[in-house]
Coordinates of C-alpha atoms in Angstrom, one line a residue:
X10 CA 177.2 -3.3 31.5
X11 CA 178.1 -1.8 34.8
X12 CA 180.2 -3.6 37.4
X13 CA 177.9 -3.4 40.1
X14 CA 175.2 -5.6 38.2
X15 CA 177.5 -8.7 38.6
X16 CA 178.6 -8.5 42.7
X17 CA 175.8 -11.1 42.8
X18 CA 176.0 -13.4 46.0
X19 CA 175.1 -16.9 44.0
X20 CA 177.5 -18.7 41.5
X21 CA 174.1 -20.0 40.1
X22 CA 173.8 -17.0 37.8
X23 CA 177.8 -17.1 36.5
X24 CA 177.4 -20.6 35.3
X25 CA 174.5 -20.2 33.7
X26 CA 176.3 -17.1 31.6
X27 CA 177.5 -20.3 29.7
X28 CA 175.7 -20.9 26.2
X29 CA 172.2 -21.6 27.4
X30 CA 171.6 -24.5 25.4
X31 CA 173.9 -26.6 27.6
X32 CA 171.0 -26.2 30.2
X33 CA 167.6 -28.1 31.3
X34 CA 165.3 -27.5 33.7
X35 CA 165.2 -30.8 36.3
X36 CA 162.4 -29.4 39.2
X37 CA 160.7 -26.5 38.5
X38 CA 159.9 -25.7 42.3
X39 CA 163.7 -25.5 43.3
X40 CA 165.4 -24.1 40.2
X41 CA 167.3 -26.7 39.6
X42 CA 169.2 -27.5 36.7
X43 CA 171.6 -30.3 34.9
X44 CA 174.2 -29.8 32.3
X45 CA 172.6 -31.2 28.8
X46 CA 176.1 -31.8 27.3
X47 CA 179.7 -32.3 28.5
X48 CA 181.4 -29.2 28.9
X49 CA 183.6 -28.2 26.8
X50 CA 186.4 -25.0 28.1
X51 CA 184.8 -23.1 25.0
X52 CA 181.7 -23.0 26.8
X53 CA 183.3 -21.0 29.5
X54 CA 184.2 -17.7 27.5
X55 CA 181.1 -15.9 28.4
X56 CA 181.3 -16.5 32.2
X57 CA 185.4 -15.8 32.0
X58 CA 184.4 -12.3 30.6
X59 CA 181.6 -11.6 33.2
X60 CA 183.3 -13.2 36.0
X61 CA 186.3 -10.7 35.7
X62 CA 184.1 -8.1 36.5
X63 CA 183.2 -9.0 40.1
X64 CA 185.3 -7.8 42.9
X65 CA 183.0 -9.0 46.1
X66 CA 181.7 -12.8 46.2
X67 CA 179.5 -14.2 48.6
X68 CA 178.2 -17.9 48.4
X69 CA 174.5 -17.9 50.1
X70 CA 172.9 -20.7 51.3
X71 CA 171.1 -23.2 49.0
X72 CA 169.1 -26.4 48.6
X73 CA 171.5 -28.5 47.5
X74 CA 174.8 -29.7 48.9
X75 CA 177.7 -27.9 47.5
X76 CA 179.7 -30.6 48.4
X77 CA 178.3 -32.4 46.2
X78 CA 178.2 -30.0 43.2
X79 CA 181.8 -28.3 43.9
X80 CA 183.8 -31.4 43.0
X81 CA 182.2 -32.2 39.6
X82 CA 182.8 -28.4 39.0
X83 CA 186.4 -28.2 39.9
X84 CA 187.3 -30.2 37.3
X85 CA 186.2 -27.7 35.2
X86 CA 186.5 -24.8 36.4
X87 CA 189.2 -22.5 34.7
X88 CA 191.4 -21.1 37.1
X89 CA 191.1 -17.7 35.0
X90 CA 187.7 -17.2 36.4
X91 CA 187.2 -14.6 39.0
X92 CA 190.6 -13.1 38.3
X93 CA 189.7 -10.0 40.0
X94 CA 187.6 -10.5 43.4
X95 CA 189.0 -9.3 45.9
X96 CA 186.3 -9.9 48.6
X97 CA 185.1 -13.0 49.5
X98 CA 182.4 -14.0 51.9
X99 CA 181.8 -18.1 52.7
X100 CA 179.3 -18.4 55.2
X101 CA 179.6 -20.3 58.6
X102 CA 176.3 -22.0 58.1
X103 CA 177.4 -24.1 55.1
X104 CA 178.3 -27.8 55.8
X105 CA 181.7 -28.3 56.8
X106 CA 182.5 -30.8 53.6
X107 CA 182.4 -28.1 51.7
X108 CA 185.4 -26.0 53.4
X109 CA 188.0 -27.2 51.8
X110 CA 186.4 -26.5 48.6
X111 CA 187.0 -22.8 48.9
X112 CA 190.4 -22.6 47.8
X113 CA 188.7 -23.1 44.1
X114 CA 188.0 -19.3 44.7
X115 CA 190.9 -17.9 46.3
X116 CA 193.0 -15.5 44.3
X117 CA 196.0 -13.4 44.8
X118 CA 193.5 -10.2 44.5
X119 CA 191.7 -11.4 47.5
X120 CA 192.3 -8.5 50.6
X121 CA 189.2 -9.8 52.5
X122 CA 188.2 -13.1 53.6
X123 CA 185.1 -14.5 55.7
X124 CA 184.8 -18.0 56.8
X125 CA 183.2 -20.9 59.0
X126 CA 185.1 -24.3 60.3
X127 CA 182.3 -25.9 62.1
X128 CA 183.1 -29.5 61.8
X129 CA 187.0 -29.1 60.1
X130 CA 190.1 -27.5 61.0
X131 CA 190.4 -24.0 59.8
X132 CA 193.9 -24.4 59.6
X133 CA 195.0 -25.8 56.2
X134 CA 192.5 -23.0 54.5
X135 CA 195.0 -20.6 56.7
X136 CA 198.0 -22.4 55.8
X137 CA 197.4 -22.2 52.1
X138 CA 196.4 -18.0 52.5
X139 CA 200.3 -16.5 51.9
X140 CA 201.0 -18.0 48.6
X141 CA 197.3 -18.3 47.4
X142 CA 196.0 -14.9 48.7
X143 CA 199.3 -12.6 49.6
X144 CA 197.7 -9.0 49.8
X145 CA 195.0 -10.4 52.5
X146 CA 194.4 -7.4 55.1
X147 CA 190.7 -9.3 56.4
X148 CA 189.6 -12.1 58.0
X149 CA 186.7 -12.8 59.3
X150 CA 186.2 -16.7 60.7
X151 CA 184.3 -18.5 63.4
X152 CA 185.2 -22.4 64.4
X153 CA 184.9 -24.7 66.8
X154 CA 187.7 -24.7 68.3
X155 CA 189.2 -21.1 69.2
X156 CA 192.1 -22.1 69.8
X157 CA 193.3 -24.6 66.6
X158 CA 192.1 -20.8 64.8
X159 CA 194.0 -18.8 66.7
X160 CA 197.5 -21.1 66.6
X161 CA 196.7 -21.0 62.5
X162 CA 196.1 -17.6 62.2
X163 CA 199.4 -16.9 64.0
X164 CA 201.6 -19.6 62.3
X165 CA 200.2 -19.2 58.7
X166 CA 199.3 -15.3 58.3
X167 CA 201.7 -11.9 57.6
X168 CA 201.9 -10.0 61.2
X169 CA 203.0 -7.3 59.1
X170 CA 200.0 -7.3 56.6
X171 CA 196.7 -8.3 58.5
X172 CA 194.8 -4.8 59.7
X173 CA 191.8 -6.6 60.5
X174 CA 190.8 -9.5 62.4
X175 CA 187.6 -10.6 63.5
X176 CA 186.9 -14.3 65.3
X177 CA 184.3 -16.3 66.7
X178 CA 183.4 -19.5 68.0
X179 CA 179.2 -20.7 68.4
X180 CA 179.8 -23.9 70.2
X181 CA 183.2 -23.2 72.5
X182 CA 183.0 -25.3 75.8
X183 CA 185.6 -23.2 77.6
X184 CA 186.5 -19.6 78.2
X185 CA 189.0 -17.7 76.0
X186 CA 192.5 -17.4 78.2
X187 CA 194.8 -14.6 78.0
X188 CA 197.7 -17.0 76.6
X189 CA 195.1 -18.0 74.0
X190 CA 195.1 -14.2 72.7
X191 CA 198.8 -13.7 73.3
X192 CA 199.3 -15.7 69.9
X193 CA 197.9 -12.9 68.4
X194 CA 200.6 -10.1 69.9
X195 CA 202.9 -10.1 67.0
X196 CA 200.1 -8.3 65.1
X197 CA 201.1 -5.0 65.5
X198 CA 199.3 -3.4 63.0
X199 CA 195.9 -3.9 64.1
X200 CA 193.4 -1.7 63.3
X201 CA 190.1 -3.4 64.2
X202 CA 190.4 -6.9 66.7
X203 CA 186.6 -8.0 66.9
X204 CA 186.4 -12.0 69.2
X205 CA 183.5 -13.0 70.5
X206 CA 183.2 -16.0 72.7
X207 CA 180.1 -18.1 74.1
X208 CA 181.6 -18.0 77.8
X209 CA 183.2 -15.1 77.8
X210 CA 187.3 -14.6 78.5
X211 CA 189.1 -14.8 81.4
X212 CA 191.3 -11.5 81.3
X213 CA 192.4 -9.6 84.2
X214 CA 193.9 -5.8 83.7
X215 CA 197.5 -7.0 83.5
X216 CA 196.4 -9.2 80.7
X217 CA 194.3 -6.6 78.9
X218 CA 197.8 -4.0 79.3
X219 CA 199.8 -7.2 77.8
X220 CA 197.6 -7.5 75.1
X221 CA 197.0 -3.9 74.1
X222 CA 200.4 -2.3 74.1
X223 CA 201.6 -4.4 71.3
X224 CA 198.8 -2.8 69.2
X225 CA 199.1 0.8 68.8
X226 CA 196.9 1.1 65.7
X227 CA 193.6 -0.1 67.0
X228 CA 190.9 2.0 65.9
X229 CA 187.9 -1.1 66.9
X230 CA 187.8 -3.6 69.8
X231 CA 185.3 -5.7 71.4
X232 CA 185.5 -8.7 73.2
X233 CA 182.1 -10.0 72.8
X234 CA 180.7 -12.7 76.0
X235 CA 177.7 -13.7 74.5
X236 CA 176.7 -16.0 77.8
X237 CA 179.7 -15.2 80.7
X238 CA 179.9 -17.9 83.3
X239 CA 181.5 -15.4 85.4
X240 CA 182.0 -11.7 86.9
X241 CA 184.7 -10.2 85.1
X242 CA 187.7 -9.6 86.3
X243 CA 188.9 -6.8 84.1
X244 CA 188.3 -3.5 86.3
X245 CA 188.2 0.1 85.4
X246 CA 191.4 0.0 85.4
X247 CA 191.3 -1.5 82.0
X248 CA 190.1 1.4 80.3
X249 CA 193.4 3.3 81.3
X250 CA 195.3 1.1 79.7
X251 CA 193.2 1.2 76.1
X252 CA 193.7 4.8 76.1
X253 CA 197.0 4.9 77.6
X254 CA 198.7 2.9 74.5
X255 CA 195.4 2.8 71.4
X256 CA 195.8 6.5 70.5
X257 CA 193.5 5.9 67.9
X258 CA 190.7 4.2 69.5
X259 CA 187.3 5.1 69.1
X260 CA 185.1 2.4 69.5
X261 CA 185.6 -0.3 72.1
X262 CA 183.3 -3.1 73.4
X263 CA 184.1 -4.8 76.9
X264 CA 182.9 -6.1 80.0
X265 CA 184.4 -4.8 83.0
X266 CA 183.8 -5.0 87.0
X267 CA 183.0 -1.5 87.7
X268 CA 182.1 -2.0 91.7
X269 CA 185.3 0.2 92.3
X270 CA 186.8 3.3 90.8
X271 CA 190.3 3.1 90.8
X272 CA 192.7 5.5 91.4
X273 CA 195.0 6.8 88.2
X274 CA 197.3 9.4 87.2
X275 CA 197.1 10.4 83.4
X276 CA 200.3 10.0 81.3
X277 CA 201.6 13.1 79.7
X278 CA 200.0 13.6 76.2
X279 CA 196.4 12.0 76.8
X280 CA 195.0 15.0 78.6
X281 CA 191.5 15.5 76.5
X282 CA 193.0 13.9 73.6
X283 CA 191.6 10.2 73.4
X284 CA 189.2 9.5 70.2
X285 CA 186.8 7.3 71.9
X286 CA 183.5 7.7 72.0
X287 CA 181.5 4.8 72.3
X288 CA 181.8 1.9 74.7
X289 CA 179.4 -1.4 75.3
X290 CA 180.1 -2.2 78.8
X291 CA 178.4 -5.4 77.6
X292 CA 177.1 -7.0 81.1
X293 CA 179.6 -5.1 83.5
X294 CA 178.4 -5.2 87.2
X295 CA 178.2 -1.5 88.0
X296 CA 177.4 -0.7 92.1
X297 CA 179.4 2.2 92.6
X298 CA 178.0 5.7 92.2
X299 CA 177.3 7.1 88.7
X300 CA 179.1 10.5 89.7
X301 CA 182.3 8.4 90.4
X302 CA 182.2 5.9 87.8
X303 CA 181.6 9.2 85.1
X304 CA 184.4 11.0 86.8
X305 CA 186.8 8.4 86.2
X306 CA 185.5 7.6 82.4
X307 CA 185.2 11.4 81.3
X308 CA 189.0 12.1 82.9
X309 CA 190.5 8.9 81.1
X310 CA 188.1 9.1 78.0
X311 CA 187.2 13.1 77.5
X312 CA 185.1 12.0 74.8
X313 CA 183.0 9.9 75.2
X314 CA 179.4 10.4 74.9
X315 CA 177.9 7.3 74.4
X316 CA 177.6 4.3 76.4
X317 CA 175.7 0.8 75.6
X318 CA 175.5 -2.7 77.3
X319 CA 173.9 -5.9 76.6
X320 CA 171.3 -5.8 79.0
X321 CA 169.2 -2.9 77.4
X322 CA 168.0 -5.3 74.7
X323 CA 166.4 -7.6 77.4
X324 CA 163.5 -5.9 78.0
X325 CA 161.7 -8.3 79.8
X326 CA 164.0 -8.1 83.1
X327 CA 163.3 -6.0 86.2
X328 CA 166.2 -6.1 87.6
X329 CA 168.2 -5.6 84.0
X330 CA 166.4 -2.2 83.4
X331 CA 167.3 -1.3 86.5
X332 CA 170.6 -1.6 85.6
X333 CA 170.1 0.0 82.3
X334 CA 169.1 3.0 84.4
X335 CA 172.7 2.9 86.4
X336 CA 174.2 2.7 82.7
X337 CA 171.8 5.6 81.6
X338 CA 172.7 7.8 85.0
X339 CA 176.2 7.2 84.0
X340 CA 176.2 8.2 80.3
X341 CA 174.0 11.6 81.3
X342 CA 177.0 12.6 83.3
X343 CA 180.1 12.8 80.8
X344 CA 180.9 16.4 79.4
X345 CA 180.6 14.6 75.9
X346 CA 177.2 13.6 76.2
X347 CA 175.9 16.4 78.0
X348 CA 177.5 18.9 74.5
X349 CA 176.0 16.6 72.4
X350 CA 172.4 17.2 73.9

């Protein structure tokens, strides 16, 4: 039977790879089902030899609690299943009893890991990561509080090891600070760094050039504000410094006050040699003119061709389209886009 067939994203269908007679049918409706006998670690053979197949796990949502259903199966539950997953995706949305549940998957295959602390502490699933799951080069996780995840990603995690990191928070009462994000510095093999934060950060250029130099290898960035309180003050300037030390850059998401075009000499080397080509501007303030503002982007960034901002999928804004038409005039004017026409 080919692998594929079993990266199914429900436990539901493993456990009922057991002999089927230990099952009944309790609510037709929902699915559900009971165990009709005690199980016995016989009964697990089938699923042990199925389970070894799957390499990517995601639990979905379902009608029941698992925090309920996980205990009674822990108890059970051979360590031996799963052996060989080495993705593993646990939703945000569940409830937060369930968290610390999820070590009953973790494995020492596991590269990639996606998570959700909405009501616990993400860091004792962290702290437990290095000896549970030592080859981990992902993590994806959103959490209340920013920065409890960011002190347990930087106390717990290999700086050596981690490539990609991608955090979020829903329900943050407070901006992300630039000492937050300097926990993350010893991270110098980066490749993609993806935060998003409800209210936005509060990063100036200095802090962006603190922040980037120490990682050379990014190839990703965004700093997503869903809802900014404020006008940023990261400037133009900023840009500079992403292509000046992230050689390897090529896509980059940021808000940025764009009013003024600074003025900049290019370091030896970067002279139509930066990757990037695509930037979200996200809600940048842009008031300058679109000649000077492409000048100073198609000098620093030769290759871009493609620029986006969060205000283009609001539709029903004067004043935003009207801004989307400053982005647009923008965009028309780089070399890149105008080749790629």
């Amino acid at each position: 039977m080919p692998p594929d067939l079993w990266a199914l994203d429900l436990l539901r269908p493993q456990i009922k790879e057991m002999v089927q007679y230990k099952w009944e049918l309790t609510e037709v409706l929902n699915q559900s089902s009971a165990t009709a006998s005690p199980i016995r670690d016989s009964d697990w053979d089938r699923m042990r030899f199925y389970s070894s197949r799957i390499t990517h796990l995601a639990l979905s949502h379902c009608p029941c609690s698992l925090s309920r259903i996980l205990p009674s199966l822990s108890a059970a539950l051979p360590e031996t299943l799963f052996p060989n997953v080495q993705i593993l995706a646990w939703p945000s949305g569940r409830d937060g009893e369930e968290l610390p549940h999820i070590r009953m998957f973790l494995r020492p295959t596991l590269t990639s890991l996606s998570f959700g602390a909405l009501s616990h502490s993400a860091a004792p699933v962290l702290a437990i990561l290095p000896t549970k799951c030592p080859r981990i080069t992902t993590l994806y996780a959103t959490a209340v509080d920013m920065h409890d995840l960011l002190t347990g990603i930087a106390t717990s995690l290999s700086c050596n090891s981690l490539t990609h990191i991608g955090i979020g928070s829903r329900y943050s009462t407070h901006v992300i600070l630039h000492r937050d994000l300097q926990l993350l510095k010893p991270f110098s093999n980066l490749t993609d760094f993806h935060i998003g934060s409800p209210l936005g950060f509060d990063l100036d250029d200095d802090a962006v050039l603190d922040l980037v130099r120490t990682w050379p290898q990014l190839r990703s960035c965004s700093f997503e504000a869903i809802s900014p309180t404020h006008t940023p003050r990261t400037t133009l300037r900023c840009l500079y410094y992403f292509a000046q030390h992230c050689r390897h850059l090529h896509i980059l998401a940021i808000p940025f006050d764009a009013t003024t075009v600074p003025s900049f000499v290019l370091p030896p080397g970067l002279d139509g040699q930066h990757p990037l080509v695509h930037i979200d501007v996200e809600q940048s303030p842009v008031t300058d003119t679109a000649i000077a503002v492409a000048q100073f982007l198609s000098a620093v960034l030769p290759r871009l061709r493609e620029i986006t901002t969060r205000r283009e999928y609001d539709n029903n804004n004067k004043d935003d389209l009207e801004d989307d038409l400053e982005d647009d005039g923008v965009e028309a004017l780089l070399p890149a886009a105008v080749h790629m026409e």
